[in-house]
Short mmCIF file of C-alpha atoms in Angstrom, two decimals:
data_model
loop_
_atom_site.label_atom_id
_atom_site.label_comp_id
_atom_site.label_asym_id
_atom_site.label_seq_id
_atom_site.Cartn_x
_atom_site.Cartn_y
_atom_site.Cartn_z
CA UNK A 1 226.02 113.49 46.85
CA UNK A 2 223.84 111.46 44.30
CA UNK A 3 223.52 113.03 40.84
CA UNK A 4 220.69 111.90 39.10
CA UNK A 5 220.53 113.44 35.56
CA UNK A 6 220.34 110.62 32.80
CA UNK A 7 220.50 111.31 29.19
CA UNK A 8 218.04 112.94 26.81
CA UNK A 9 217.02 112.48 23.18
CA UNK A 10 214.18 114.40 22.04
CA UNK A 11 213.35 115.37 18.14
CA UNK A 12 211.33 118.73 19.79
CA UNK A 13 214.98 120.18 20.43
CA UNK A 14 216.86 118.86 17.54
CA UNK A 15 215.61 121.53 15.25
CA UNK A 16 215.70 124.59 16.92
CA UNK A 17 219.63 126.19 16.20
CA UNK A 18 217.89 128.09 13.23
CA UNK A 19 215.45 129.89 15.96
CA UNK A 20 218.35 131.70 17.78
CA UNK A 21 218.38 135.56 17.13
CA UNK A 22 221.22 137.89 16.92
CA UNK A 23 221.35 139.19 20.12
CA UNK A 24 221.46 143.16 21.30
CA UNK A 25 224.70 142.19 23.43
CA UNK A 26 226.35 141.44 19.93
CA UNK A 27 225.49 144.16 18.23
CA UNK A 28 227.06 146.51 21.38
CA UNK A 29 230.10 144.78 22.37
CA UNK A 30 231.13 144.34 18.83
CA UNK A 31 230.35 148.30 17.85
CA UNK A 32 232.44 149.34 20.98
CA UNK A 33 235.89 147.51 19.31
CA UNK A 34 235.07 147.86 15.97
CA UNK A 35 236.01 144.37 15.38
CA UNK A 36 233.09 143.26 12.98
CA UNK A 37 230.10 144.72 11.60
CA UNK A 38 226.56 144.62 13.22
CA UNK A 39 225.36 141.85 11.51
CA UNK A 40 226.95 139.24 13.58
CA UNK A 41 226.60 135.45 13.56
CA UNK A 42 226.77 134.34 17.25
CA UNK A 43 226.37 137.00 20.07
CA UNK A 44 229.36 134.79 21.77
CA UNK A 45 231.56 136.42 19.18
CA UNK A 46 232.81 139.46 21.24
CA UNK A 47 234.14 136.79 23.43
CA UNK A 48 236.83 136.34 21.03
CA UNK A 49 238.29 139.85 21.55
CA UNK A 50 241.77 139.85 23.17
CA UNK A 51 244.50 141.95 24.69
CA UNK A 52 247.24 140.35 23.22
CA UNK A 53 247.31 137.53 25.86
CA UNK A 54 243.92 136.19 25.48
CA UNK A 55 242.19 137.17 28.70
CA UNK A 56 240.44 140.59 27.79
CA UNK A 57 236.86 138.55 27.92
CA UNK A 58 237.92 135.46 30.46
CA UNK A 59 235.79 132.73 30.76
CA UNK A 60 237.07 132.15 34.99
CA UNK A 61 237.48 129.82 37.27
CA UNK A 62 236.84 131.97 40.12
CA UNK A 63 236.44 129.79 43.59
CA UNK A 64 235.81 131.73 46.59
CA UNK A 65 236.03 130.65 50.12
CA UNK A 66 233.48 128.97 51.71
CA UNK A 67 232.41 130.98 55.14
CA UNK A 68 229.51 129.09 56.62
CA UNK A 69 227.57 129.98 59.26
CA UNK A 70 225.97 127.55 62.40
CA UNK A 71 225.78 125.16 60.02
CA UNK A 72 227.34 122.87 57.35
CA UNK A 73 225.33 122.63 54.46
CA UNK A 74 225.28 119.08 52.14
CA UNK A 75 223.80 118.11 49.47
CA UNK A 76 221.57 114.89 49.51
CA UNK A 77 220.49 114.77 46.03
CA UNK A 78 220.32 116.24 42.59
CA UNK A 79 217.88 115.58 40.51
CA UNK A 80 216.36 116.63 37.22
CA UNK A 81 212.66 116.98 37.00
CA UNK A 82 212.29 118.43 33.66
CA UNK A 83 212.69 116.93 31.19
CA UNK A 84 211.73 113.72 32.92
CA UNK A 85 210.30 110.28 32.91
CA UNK A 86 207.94 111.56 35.62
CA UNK A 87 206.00 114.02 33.50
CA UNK A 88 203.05 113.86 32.29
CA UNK A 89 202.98 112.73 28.57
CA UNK A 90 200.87 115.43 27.64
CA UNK A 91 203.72 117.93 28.85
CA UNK A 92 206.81 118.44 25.93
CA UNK A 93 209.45 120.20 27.23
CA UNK A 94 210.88 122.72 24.44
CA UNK A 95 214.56 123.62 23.96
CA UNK A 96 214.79 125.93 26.82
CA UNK A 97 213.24 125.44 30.04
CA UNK A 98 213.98 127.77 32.84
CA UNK A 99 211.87 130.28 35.13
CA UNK A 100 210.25 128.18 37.75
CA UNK A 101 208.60 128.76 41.03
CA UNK A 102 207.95 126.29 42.97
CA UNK A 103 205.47 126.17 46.52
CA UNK A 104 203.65 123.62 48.89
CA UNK A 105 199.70 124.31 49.03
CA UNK A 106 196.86 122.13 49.86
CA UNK A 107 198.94 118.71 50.80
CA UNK A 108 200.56 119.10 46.81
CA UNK A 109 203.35 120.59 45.88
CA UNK A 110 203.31 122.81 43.05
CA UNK A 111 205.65 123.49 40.15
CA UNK A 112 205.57 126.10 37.21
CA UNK A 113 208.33 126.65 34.97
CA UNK A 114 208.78 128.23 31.20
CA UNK A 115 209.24 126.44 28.42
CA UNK A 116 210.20 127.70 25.30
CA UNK A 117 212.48 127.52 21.92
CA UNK A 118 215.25 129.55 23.61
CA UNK A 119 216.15 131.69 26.58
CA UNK A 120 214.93 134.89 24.17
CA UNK A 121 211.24 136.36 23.52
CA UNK A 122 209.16 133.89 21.96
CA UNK A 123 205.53 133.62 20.78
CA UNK A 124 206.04 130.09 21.34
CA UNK A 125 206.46 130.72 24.95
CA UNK A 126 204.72 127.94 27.29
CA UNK A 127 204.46 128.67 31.09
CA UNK A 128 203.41 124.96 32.84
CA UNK A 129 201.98 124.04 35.90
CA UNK A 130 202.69 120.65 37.27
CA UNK A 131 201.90 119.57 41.19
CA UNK A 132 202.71 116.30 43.00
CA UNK A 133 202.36 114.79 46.36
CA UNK A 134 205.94 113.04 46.33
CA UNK A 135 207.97 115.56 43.94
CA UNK A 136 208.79 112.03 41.85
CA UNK A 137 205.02 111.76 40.17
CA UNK A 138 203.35 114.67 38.26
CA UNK A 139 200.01 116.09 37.40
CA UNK A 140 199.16 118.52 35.00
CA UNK A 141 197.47 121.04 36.48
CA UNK A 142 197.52 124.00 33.29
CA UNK A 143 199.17 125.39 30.56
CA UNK A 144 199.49 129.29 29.47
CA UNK A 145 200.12 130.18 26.06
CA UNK A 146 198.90 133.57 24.97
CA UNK A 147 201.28 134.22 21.57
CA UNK A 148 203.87 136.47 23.71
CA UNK A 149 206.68 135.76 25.57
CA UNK A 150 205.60 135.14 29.30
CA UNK A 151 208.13 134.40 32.40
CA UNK A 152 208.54 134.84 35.85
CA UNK A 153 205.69 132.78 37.03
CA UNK A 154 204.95 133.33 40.79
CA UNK A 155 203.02 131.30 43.16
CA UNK A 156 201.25 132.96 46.11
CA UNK A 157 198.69 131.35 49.13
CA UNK A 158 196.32 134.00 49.68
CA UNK A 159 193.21 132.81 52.10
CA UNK A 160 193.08 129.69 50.82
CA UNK A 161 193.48 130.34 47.56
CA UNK A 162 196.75 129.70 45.45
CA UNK A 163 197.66 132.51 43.15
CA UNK A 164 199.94 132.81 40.41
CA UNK A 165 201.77 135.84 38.86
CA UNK A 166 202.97 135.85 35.17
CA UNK A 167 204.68 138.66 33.39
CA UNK A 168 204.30 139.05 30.04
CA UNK A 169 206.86 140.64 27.50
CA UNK A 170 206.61 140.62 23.77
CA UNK A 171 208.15 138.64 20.82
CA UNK A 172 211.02 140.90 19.46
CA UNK A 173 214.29 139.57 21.34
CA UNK A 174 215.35 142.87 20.40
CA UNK A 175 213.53 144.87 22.71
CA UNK A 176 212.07 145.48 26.00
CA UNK A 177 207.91 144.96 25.76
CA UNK A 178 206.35 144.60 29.07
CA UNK A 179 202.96 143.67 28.55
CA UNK A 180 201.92 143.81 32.25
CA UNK A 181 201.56 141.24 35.29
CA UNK A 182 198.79 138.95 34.58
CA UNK A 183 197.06 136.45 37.34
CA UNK A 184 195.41 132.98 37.68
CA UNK A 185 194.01 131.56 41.04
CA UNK A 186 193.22 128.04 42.42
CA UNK A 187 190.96 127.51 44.87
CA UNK A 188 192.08 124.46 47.39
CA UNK A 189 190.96 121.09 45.39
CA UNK A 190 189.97 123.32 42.53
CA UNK A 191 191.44 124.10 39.19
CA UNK A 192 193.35 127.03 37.63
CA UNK A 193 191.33 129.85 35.80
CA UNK A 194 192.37 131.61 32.82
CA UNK A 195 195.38 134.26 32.92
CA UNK A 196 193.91 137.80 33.39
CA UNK A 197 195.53 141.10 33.06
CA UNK A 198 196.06 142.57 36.89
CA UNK A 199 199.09 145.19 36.57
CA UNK A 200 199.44 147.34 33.40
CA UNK A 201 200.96 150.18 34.92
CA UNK A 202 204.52 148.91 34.09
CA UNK A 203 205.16 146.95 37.54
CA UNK A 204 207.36 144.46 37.26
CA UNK A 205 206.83 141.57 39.98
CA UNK A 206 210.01 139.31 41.19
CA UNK A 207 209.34 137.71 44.50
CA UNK A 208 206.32 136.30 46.27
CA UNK A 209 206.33 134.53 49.68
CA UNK A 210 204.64 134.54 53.65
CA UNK A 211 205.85 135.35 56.67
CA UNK A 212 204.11 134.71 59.93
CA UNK A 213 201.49 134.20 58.30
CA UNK A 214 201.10 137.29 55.76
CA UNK A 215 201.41 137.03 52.24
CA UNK A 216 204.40 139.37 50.55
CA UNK A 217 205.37 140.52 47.34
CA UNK A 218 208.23 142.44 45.95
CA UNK A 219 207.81 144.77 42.63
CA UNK A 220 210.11 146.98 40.66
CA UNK A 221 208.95 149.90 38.00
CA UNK A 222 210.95 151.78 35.57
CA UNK A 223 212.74 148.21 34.25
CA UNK A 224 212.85 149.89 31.38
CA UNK A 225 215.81 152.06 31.74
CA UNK A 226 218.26 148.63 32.68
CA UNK A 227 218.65 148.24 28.91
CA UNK A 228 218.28 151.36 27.28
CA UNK A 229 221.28 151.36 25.54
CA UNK A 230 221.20 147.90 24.19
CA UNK A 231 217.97 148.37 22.86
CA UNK A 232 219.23 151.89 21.28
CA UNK A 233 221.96 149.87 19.56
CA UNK A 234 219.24 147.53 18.13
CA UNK A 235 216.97 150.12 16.83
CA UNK A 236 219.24 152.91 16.02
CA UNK A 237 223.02 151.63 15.09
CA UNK A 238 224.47 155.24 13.96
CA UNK A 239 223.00 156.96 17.72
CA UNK A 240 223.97 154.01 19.89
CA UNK A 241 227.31 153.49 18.40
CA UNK A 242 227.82 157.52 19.01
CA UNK A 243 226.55 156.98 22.55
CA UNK A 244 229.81 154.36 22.72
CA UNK A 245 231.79 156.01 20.75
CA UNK A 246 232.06 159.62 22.81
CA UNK A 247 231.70 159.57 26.76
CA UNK A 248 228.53 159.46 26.91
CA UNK A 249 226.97 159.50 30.48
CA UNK A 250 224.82 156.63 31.60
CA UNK A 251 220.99 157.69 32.73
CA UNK A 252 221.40 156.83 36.07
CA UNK A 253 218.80 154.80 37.98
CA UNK A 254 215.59 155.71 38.68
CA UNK A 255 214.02 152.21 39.06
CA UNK A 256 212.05 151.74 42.30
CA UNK A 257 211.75 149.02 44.35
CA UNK A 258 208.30 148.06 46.11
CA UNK A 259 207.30 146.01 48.88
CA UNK A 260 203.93 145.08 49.80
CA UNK A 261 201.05 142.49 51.24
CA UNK A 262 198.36 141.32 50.06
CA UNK A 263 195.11 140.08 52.21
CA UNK A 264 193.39 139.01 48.87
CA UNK A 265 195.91 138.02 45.85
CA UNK A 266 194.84 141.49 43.61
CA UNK A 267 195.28 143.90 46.09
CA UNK A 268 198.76 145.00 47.11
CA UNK A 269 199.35 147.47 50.34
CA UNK A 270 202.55 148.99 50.57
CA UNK A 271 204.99 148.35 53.27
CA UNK A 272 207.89 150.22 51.63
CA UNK A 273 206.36 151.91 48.94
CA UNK A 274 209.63 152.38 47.50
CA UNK A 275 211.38 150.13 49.27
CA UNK A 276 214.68 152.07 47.04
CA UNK A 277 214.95 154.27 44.39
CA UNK A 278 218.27 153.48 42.29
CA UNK A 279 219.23 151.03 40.03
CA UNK A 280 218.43 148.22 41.79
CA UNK A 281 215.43 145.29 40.36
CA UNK A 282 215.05 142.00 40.94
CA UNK A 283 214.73 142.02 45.32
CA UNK A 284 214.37 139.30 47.48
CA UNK A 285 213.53 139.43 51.10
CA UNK A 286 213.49 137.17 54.23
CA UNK A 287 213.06 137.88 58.05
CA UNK A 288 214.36 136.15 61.10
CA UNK A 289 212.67 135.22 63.91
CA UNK A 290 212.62 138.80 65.37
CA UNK A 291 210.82 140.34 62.53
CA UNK A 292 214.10 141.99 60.98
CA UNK A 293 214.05 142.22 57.48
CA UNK A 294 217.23 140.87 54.75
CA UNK A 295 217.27 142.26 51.68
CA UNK A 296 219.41 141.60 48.47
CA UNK A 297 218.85 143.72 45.43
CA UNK A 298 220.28 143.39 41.66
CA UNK A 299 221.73 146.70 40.71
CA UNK A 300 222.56 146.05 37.03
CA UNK A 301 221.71 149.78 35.99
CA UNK A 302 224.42 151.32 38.08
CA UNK A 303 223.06 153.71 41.42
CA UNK A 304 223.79 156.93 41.65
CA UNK A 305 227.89 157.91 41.59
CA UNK A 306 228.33 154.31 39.06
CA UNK A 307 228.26 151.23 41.74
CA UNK A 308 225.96 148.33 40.05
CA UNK A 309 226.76 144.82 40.94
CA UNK A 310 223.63 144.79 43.76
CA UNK A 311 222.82 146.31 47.31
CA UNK A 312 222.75 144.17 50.99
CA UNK A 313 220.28 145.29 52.89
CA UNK A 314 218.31 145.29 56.41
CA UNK A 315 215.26 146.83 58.06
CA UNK A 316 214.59 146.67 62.15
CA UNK A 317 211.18 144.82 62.80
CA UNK A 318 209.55 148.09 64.03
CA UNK A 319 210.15 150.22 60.62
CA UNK A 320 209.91 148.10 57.68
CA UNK A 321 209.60 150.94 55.65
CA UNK A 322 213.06 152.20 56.36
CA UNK A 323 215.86 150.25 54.33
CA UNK A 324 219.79 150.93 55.01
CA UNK A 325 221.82 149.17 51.85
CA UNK A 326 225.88 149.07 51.57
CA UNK A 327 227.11 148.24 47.80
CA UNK A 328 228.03 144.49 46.35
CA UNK A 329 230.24 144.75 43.23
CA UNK A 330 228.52 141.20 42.70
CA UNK A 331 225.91 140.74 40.86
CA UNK A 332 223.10 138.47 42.47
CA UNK A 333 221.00 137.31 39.52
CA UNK A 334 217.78 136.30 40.05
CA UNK A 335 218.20 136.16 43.92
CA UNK A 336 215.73 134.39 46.35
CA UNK A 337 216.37 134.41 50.14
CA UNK A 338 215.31 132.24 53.03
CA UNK A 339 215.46 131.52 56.80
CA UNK A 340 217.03 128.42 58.53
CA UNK A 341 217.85 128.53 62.24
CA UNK A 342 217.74 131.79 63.02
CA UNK A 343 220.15 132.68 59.98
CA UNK A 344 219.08 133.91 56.34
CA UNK A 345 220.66 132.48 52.89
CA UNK A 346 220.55 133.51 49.77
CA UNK A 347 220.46 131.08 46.28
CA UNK A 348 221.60 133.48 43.08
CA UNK A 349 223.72 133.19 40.34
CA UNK A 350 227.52 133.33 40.66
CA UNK A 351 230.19 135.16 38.01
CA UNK A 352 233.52 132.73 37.78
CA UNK A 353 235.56 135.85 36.27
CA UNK A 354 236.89 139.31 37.68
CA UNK A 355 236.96 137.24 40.98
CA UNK A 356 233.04 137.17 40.97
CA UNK A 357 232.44 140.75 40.25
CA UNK A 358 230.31 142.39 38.18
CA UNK A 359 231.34 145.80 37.56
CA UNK A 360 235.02 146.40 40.18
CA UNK A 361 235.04 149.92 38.70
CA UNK A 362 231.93 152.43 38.61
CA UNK A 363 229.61 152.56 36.00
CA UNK A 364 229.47 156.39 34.34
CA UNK A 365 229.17 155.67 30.22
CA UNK A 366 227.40 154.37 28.02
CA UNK A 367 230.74 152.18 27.04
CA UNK A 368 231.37 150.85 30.97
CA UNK A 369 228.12 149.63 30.90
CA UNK A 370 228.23 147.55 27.52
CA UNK A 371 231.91 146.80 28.68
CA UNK A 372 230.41 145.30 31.73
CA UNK A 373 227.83 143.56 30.26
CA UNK A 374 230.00 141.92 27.79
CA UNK A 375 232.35 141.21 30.35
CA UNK A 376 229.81 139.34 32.28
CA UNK A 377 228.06 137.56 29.42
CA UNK A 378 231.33 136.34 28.29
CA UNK A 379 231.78 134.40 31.75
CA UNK A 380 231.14 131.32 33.22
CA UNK A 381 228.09 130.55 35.87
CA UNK A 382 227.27 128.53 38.47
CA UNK A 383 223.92 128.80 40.94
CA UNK A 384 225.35 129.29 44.85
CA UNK A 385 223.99 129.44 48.03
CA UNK A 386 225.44 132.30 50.33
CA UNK A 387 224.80 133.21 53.87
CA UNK A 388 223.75 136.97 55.22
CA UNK A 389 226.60 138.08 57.93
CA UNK A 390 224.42 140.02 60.09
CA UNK A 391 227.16 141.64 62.05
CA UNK A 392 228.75 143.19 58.30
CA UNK A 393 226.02 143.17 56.70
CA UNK A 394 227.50 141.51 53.81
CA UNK A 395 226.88 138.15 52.00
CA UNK A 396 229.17 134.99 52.32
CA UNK A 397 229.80 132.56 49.51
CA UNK A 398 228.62 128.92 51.15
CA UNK A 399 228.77 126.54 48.47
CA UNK A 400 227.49 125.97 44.68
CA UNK A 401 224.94 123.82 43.64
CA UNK A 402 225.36 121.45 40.69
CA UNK A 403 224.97 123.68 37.78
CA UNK A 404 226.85 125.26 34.96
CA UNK A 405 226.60 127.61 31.48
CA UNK A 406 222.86 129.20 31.92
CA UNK A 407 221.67 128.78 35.69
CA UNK A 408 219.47 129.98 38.47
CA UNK A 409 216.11 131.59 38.90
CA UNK A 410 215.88 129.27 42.15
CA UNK A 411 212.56 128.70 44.68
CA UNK A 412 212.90 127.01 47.70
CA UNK A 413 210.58 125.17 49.92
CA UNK A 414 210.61 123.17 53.34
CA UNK A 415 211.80 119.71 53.14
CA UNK A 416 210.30 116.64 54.60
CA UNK A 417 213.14 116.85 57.67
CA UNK A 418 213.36 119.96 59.39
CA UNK A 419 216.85 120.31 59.19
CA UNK A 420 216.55 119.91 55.58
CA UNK A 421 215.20 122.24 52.13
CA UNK A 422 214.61 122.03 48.99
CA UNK A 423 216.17 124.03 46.01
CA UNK A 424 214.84 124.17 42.75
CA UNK A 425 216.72 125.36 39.76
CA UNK A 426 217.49 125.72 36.04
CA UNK A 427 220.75 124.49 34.30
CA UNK A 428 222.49 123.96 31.65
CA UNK A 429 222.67 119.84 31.71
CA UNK A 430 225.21 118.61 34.33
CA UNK A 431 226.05 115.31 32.39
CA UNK A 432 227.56 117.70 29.57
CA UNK A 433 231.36 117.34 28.84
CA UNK A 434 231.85 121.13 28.01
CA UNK A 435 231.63 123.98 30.26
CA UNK A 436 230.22 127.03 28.14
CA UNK A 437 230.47 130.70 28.81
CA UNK A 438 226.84 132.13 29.84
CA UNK A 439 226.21 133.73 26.45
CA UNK A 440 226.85 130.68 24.49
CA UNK A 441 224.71 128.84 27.24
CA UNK A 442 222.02 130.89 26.64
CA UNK A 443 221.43 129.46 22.84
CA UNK A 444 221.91 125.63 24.38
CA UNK A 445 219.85 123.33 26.46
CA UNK A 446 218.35 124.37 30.10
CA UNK A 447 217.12 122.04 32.44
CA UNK A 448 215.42 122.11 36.18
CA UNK A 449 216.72 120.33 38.62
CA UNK A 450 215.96 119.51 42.45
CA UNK A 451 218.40 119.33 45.00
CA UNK A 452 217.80 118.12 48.40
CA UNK A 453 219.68 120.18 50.80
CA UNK A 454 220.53 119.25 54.92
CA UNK A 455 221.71 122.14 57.13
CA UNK A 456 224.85 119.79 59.71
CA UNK A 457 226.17 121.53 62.70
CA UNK A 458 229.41 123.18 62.21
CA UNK A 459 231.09 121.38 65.17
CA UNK A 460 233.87 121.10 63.17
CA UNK A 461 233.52 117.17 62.28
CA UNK A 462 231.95 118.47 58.90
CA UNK A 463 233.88 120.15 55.56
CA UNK A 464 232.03 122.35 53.71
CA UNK A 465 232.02 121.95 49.99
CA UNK A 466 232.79 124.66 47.93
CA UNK A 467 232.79 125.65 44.28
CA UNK A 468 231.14 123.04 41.65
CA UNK A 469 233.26 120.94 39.43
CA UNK A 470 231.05 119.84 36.36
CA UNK A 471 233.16 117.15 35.86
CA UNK A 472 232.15 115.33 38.89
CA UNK A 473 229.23 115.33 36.87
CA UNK A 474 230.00 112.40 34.11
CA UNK A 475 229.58 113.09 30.69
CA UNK A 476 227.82 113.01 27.82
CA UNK A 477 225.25 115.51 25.95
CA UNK A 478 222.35 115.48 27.03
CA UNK A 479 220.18 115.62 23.60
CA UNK A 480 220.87 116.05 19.87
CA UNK A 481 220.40 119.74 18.20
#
């Protein structure tokens, strides 16, 4: 496995430590033990709090076992794209680059990723679109700024046509302003229009892809009610301390989950329409030869009865509007599913603490659910690929892609073999010495990466490669703050 991911000195990210806000997970953890007041300096800070022997908030080290499937997964190649020698000069990366979407459409492939001073809301808030025809020379193709925070960008082929999806949120890292879904298209050998508004009724779009020729799209509403509490400790310290202070219950989910198609990019017909009604958001979905239909969901607002972590799910091929889930106590951040061979993977995020749980216990108060977030903000990362086990419906930890501190958001796209795919990602920089808990990742450096992936026979003659060690890495930071 060849690690390409050389140095980087840029002046555009020396300057930015001043930009980093006090988050709303400081302002929680630290009012549930008392242990400063709410004007805290770093959000890592609750991190600190112990039990006597120093564990209360572990970092981990968690390494499951690796279960693959048919086949044996290796990596080729890792490689960073951005920031890269290979960009356009016209393109400067800011401090924290990190959604991405990535697809192949007319003979280019296409890249869009956000850049921005920090992982938080940000006027400043870039969302770039780069193609190539070798993934090692780029084009610019556009650049969206509109003076709000916009992420999530989403490509789409839709007759011919290459649409993208953009959600835009506000500029107070305190809060939770959804400013709707807005949409640019490309006609083949043409050029992206402006952004324009499409959803404003509170949608909140995560995944985009075609099968068998039909173009898909999962959406969630109500995203609203997955931080309600943090954002009632921001704006209202006396209530929301109250709310941790005395048993309060937690509102319990009401967020649906959508899936559609679209015949022309604007138009969305529902499939499963909801899909689930819960706590469950970000969705992916893939289908297998049959038709059959995978399904992982994020369930960070807990379902009904407290379980949050996510849901596994599966639909037969003649009822895609029926869904049948059984509970993960993992959390799958960001999750984005695919189909090799007959069998379906899924790349998400990865928790090294509480033995890569999110939430062992259920979820009923106010205080489990800051607990939990804390918890898993104080822990360390990694982005993983895992395999669906049909027969269990359940997911199996595969292997780890080289990553570490704040990671994911992946896309994934055919490679040029077809035993072989391509992963894109966002990282914290793999030639970095230290390995950071997520929250203090989260202020640092992010970069995107590509990583060539071949699917091996499991005949046996193959190991399978597990967890990620950063320091097979090599070191040294990769920029000056």
């Amino acid at each position: 496995m060849r690690i390409d991911d050389p140095p980087v000195v840029s002046s555009t990210l020396s300057n930015i430590a001043s930009l980093r806000p006090a988050t709303r997970l400081c302002i929680a953890a630290l009012a549930v033990f008392a242990s400063s007041s709410p004007g805290c300096s770093s959000h890592c800070d609750v991190c600190k709090v112990d039990n006597g022997n120093g564990d209360f908030f572990p970092a981990g080290d968690h390494e499951p076992v690796s279960k693959p499937g048919k086949h044996v997964l290796e990596i080729v190649e890792t490689r960073r794209i951005v920031p890269g020698p290979d960009l356009p000069e016209s393109i400067e990366p800011m401090f924290s680059n990190n959604n991405l979407d990535v697809v192949r459409f007319d003979g280019r492939t296409f890249l869009a990723f956000r850049t921005a001073p920090s992982h938080y809301a940000s006027a400043d808030t870039r969302i770039v679109v780069v193609s190539s025809t070798d993934e090692k020379s780029w084009v610019e193709e556009t650049t969206f700024q509109v003076g709000r925070d916009l992420r999530e960008p989403r490509f789409l082929p839709v007759a011919g046509k290459l649409f993208l999806y953009v959600t835009e949120l506000g500029v107070d890292d305190d809060d939770f302003q959804p400013g709707g879904i807005k949409v640019s298209e490309r006609a083949a050998g043409g050029k992206f229009n402006a952004l324009r508004p499409l959803f404003t009724d509170g949608r909140l779009l995560w995944r985009t892809f075609v099968h068998d020729g039909k173009s898909y799209a999962t959406w969630y509403t109500g995203g609203e009610q997955i931080y309600r509490p943090i954002v009632l400790l921001s704006r209202d310290k006396l209530n929301g301390f109250l709310e941790l202070l005395l048993p309060t219950p937690l509102f319990e989910g009401s967020v649906k989950v959508h899936l559609g198609t679209t015949d022309d990019g604007v138009t969305f017909n529902p499939v499963a329409s909801p899909m689930h009604v819960g706590g469950a958001s970000e969705t992916a979905v893939a289908f297998d030869p049959s038709g059959n239909g995978y399904a992982v969901m994020r369930t960070e607002l807990p379902e009904p009865g407290g379980h949050a972590g996510s849901n596994v799910c599966r639909a037969e091929a003649s009822d895609l509007s029926k869904w049948s889930c059984r509970h993960d106590t993992r959390k799958f951040d960001s999750p984005f599913m695919f189909e090799h061979d007959g069998e379906i993977y899924l790349v998400a995020r990865r928790n090294l603490a509480q033995n890569g749980e999110f939430a062992p216990d259920p979820i009923t108060t106010v205080a489990d659910y800051v607990l939990a977030q804390a918890k898993y903000s104080c822990s360390r990362k990694r982005c993983a690929v895992w395999r669906f086990d049909k027969e269990h419906q359940a997911i199996d930890f595969v292997m780890d892609l080289p990553s570490r501190g704040d990671t994911c958001f992946p896309s994934v796209i055919p490679g040029e073999r077809p035993d072989e795919v391509v992963i894109y990602d966002y990282s914290a920089p793999l030639n970095d010495t230290e390995e950071q808990r997520w929250c203090e990742a989260q202020d640092d450096v992010t970069h995107i990466y590509r990583h060539q992936i071949r699917f091996v026979p499991n005949d046996g003659a193959h190991a399978q490669r597990g967890a990620f060690e950063p320091a097979l890495a090599g070191g040294g930071r990769s920029c000056a703050r």
